PDB file of C-alpha atoms and ligand atoms in Angstrom:
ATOM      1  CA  UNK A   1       0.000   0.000   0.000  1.00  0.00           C
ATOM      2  CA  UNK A   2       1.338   3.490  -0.860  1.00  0.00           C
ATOM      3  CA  UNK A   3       1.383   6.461   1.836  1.00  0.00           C
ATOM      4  CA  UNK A   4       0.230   9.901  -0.049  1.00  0.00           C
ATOM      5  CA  UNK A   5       1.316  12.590   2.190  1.00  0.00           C
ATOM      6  CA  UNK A   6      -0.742  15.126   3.984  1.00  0.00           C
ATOM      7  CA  UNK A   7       0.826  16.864   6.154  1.00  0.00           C
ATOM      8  CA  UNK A   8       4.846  17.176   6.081  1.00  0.00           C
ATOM      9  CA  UNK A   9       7.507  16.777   8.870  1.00  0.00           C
ATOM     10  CA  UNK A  10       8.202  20.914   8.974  1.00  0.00           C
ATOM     11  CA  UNK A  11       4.528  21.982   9.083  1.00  0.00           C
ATOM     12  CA  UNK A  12       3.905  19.234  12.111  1.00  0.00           C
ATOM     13  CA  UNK A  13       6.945  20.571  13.564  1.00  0.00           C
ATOM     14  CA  UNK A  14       5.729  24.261  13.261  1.00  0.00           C
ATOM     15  CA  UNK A  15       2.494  23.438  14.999  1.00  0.00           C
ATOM     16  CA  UNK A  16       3.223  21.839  17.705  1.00  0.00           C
ATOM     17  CA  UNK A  17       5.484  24.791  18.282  1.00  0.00           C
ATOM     18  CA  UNK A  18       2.705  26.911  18.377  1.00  0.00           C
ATOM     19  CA  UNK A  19       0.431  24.521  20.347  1.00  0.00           C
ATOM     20  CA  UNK A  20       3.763  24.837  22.694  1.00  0.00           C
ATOM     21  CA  UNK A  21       3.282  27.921  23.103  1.00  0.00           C
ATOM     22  CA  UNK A  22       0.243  28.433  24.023  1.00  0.00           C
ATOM     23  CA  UNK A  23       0.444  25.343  26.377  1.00  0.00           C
ATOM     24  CA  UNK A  24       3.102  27.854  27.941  1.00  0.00           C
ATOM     25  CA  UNK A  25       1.333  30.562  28.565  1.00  0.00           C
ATOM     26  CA  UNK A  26      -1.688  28.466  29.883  1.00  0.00           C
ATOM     27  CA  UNK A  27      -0.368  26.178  32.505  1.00  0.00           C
ATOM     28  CA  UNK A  28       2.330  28.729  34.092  1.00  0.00           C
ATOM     29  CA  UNK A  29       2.778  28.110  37.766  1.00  0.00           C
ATOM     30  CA  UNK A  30       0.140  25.386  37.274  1.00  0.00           C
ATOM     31  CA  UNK A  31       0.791  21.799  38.387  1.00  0.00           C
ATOM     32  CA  UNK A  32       0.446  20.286  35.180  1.00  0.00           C
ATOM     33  CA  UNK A  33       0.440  16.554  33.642  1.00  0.00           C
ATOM     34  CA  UNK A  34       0.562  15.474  30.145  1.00  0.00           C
ATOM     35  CA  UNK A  35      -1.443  12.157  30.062  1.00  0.00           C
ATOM     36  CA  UNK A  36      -0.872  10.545  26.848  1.00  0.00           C
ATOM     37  CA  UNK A  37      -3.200   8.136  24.774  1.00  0.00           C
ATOM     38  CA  UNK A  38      -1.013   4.718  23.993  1.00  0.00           C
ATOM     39  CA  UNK A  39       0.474   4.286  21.380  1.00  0.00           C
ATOM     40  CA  UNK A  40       0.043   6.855  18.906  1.00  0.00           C
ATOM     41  CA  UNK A  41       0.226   9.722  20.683  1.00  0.00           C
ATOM     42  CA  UNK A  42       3.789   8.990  21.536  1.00  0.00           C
ATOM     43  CA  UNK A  43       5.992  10.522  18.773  1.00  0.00           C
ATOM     44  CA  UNK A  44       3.805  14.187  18.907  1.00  0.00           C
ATOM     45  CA  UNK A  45       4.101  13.696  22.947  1.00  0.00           C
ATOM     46  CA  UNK A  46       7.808  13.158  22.621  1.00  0.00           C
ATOM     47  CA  UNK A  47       8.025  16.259  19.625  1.00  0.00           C
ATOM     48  CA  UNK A  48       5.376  18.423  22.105  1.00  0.00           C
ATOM     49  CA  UNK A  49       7.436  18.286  25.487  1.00  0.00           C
ATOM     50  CA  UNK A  50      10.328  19.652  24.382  1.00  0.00           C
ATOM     51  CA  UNK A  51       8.921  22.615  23.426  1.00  0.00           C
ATOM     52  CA  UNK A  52       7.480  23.024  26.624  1.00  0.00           C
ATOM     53  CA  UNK A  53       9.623  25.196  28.844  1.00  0.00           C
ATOM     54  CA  UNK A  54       7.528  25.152  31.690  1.00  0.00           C
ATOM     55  CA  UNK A  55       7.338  21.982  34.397  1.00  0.00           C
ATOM     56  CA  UNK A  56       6.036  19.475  33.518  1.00  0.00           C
ATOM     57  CA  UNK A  57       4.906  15.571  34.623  1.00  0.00           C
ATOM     58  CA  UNK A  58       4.373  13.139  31.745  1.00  0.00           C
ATOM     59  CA  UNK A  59       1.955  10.231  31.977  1.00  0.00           C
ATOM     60  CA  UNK A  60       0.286   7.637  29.996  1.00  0.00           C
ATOM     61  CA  UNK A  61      -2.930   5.868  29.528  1.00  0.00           C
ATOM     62  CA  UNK A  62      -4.120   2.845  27.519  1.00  0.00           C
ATOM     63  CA  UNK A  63      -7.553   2.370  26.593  1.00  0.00           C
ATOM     64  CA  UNK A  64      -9.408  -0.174  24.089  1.00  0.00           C
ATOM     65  CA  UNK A  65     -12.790  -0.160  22.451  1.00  0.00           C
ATOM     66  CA  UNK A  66     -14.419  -3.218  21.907  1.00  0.00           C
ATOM     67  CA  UNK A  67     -17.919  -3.358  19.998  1.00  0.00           C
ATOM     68  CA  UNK A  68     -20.629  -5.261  21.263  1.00  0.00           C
ATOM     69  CA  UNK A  69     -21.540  -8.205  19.405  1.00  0.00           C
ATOM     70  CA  UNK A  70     -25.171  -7.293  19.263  1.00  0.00           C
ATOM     71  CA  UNK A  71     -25.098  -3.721  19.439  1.00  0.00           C
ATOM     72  CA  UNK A  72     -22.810  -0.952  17.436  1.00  0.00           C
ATOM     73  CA  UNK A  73     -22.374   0.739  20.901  1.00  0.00           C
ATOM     74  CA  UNK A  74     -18.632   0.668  21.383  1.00  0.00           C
ATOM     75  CA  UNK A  75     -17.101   0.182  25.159  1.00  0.00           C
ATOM     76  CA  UNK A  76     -14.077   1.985  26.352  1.00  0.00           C
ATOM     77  CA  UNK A  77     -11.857  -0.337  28.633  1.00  0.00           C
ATOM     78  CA  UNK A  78      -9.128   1.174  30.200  1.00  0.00           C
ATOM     79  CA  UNK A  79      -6.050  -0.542  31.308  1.00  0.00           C
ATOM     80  CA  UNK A  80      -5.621  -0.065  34.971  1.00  0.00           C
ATOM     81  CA  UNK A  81      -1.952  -0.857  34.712  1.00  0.00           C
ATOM     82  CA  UNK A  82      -0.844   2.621  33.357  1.00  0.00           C
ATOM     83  CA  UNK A  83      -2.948   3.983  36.765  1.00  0.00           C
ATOM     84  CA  UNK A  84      -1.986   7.913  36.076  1.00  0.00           C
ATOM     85  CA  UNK A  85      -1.376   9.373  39.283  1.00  0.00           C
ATOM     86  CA  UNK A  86      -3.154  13.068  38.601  1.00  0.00           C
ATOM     87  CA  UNK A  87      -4.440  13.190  41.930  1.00  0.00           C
ATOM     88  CA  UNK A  88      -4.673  17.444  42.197  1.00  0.00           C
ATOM     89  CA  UNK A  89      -2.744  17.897  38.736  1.00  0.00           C
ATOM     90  CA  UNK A  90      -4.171  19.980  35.706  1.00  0.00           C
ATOM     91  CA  UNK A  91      -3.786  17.469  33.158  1.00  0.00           C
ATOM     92  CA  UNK A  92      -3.896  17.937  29.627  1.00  0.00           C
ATOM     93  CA  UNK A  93      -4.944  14.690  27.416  1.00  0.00           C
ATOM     94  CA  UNK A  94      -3.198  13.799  24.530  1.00  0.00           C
ATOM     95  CA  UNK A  95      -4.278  12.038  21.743  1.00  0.00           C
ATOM     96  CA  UNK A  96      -3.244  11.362  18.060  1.00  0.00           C
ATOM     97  CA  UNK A  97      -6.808  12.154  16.593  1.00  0.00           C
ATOM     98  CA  UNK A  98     -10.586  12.938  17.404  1.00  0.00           C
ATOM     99  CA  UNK A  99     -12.566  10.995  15.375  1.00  0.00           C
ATOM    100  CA  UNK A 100     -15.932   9.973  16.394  1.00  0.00           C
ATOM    101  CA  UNK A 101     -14.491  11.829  20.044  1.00  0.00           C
ATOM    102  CA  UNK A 102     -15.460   8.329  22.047  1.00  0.00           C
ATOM    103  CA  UNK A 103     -11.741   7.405  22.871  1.00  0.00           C
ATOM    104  CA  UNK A 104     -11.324  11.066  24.516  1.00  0.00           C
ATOM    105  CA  UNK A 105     -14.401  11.858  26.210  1.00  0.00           C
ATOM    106  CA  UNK A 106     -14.479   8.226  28.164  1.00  0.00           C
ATOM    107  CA  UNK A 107     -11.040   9.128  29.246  1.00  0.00           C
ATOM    108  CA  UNK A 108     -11.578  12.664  30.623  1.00  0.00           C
ATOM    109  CA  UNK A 109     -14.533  11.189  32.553  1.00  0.00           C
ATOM    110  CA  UNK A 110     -11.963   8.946  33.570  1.00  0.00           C
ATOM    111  CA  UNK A 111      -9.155  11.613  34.977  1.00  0.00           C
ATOM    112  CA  UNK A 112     -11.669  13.541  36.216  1.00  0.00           C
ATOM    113  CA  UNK A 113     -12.640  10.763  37.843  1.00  0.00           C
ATOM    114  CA  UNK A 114      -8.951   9.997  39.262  1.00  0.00           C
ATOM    115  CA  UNK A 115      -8.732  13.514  41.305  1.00  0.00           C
ATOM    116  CA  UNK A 116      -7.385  15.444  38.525  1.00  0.00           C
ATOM    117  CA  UNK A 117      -8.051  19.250  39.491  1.00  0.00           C
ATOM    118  CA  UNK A 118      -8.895  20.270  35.819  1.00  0.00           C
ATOM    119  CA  UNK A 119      -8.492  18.543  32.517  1.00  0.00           C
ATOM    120  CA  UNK A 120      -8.435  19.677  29.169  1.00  0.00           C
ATOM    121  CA  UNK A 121      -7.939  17.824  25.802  1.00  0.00           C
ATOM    122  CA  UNK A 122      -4.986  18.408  23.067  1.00  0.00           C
ATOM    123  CA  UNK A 123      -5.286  16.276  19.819  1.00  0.00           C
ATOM    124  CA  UNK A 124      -2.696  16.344  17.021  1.00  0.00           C
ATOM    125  CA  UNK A 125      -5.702  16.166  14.059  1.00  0.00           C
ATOM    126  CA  UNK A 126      -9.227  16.058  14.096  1.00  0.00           C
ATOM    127  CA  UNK A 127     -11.100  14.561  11.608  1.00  0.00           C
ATOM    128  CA  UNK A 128     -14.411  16.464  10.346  1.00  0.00           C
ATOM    129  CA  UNK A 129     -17.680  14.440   9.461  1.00  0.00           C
ATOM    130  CA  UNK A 130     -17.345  11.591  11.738  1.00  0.00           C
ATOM    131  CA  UNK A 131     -17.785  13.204  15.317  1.00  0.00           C
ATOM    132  CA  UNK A 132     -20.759  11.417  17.081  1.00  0.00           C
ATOM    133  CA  UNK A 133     -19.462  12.951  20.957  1.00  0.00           C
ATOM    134  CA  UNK A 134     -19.496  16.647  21.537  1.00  0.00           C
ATOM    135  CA  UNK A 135     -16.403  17.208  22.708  1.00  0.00           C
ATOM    136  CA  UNK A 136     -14.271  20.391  21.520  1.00  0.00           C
ATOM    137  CA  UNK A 137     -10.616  19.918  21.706  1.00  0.00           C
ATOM    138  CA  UNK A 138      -8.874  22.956  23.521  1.00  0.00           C
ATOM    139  CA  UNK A 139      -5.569  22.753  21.150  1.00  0.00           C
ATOM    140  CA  UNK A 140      -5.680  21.223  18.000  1.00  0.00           C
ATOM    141  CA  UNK A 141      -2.981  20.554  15.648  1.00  0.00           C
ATOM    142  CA  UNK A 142      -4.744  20.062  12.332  1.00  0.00           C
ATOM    143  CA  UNK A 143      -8.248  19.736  10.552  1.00  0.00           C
ATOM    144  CA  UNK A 144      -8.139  16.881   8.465  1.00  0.00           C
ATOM    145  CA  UNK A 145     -10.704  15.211   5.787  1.00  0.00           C
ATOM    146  CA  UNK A 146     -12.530  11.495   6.541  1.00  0.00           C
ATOM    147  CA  UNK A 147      -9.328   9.680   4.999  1.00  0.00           C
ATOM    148  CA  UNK A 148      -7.810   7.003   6.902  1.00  0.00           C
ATOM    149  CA  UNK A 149      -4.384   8.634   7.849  1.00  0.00           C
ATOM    150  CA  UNK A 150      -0.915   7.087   9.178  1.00  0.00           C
ATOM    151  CA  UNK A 151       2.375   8.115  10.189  1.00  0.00           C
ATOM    152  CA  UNK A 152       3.535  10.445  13.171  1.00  0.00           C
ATOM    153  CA  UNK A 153       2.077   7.517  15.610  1.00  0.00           C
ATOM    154  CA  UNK A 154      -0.514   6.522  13.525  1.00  0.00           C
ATOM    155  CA  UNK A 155      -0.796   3.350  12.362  1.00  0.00           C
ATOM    156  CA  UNK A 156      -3.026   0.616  10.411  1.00  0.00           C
ATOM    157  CA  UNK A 157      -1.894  -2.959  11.598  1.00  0.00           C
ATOM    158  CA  UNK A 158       0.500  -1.233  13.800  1.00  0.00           C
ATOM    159  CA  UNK A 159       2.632  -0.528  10.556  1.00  0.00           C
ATOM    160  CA  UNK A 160       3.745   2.949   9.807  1.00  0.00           C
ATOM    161  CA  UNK A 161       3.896   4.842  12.721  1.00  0.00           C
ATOM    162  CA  UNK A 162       7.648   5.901  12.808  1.00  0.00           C
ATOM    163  CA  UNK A 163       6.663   7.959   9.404  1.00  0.00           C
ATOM    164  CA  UNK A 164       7.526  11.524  10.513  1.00  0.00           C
ATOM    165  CA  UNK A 165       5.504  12.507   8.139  1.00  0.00           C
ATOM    166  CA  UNK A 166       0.935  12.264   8.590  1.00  0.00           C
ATOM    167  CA  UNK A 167      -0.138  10.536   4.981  1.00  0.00           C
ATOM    168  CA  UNK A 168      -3.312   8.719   3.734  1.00  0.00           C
ATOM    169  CA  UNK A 169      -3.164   5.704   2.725  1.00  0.00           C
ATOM    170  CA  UNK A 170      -3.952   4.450  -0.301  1.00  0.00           C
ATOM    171  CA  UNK A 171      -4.929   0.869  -1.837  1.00  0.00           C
TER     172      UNK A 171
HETATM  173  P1  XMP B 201     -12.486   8.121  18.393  1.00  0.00           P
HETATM  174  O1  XMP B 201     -13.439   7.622  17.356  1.00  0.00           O
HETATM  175  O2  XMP B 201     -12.726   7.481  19.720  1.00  0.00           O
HETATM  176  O3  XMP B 201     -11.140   7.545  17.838  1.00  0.00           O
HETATM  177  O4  XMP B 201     -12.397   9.616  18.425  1.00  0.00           O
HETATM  178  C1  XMP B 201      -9.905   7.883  18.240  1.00  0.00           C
HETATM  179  C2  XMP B 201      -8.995   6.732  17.906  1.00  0.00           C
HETATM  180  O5  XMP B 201      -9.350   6.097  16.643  1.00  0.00           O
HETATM  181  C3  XMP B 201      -8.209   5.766  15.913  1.00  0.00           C
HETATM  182  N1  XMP B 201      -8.301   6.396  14.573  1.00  0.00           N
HETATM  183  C4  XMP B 201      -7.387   6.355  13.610  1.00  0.00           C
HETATM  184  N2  XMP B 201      -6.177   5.771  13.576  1.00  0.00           N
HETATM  185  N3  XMP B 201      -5.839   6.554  11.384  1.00  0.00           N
HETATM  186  C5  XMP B 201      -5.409   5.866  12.444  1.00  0.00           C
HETATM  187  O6  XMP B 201      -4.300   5.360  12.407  1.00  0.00           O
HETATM  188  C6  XMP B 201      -7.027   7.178  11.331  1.00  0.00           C
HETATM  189  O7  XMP B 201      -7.361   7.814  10.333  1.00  0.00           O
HETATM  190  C7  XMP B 201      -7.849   7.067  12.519  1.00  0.00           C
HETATM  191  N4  XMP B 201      -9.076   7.544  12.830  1.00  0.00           N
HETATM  192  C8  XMP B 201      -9.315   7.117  14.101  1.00  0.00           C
HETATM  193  C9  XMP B 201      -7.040   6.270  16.730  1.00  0.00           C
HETATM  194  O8  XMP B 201      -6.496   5.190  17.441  1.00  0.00           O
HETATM  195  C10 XMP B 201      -7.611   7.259  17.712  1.00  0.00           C
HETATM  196  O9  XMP B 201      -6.904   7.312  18.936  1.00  0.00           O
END
């Protein structure tokens, strides 16, 4: 299968720059955790932090949706091993992308639910037309079309995710 980019390395790296920034100026003097969404949140959480140049904690949560067999309702399970200890921290979510918005509104419930003292939601892209969960992302890389995308963490059968590049892919 071929990759078609989307979005290059610099333009990625020029947004999370300014999604650094702002992070900044928003959590100053603020206890603040970065929870990120396993696994493909990873290579924008590793590109994110270092352009952070406030404190910071780093954390990580998996989660896995299963679909009922008799229903389309999809189930959010979260692994308890990761156990995120946010217990009075602001925490800012990370995840890859916001697609239907399931994955990322079960898991605030879920550090709000943990003690965090606030929690807001950062997503690399979001995807338009598919959004079934009102949830509004507070920084947001990129607005992307309903294409299946990889690379920059993303994967499809956990191939392609060391791309540093976001492409769709193609058949
Ligand atoms: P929801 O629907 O819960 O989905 O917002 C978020 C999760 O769905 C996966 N996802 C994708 N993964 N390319 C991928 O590699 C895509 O285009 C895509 N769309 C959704 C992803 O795991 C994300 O965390």
């Amino acid at each position: 299968m071929a990759v078609e980019p989307l979005i290059d390395e610099s333009s990625i790296q020029h947004r999370l720059e300014a999604m650094g920034r702002e992070i900044e100026d928003d959590y100053r003097d603020k206890p603040l955790t970065i929870v990120a969404v396993l696994t493909g949140s990873l290579i924008a959480l590793a590109d994110l932090v270092r352009r952070i140049r406030i404190p910071l904690r780093i954390a990580l949560v998996q989660a896995s949706s299963y679909r009922g067999k008799t229903t389309t309702a999809t189930t959010l399970v979260v692994n308890e091993a990761f156990a995120p200890d946010v217990a009075g921290r602001d925490v800012l979510l990370l995840d890859d992308i916001l697609d239907t918005g399931q994955t990322l509104s079960a898991l605030v419930q879920h550090i709000e639910d943990r003690g965090a003292a606030s929690v807001r939601t950062a997503v690399l892209l979001r995807k338009i037309g598919r959004q079934i969960v009102p949830i509004e992302p507070d920084y947001c890389g990129f607005v992307i079309p309903d294409v299946f995308v990889v690379g920059y963490g993303l994967d499809y059968n956990d191939d392609y995710r060391h791309l540093p590049f976001v492409g769709v892919l193609r058949e």
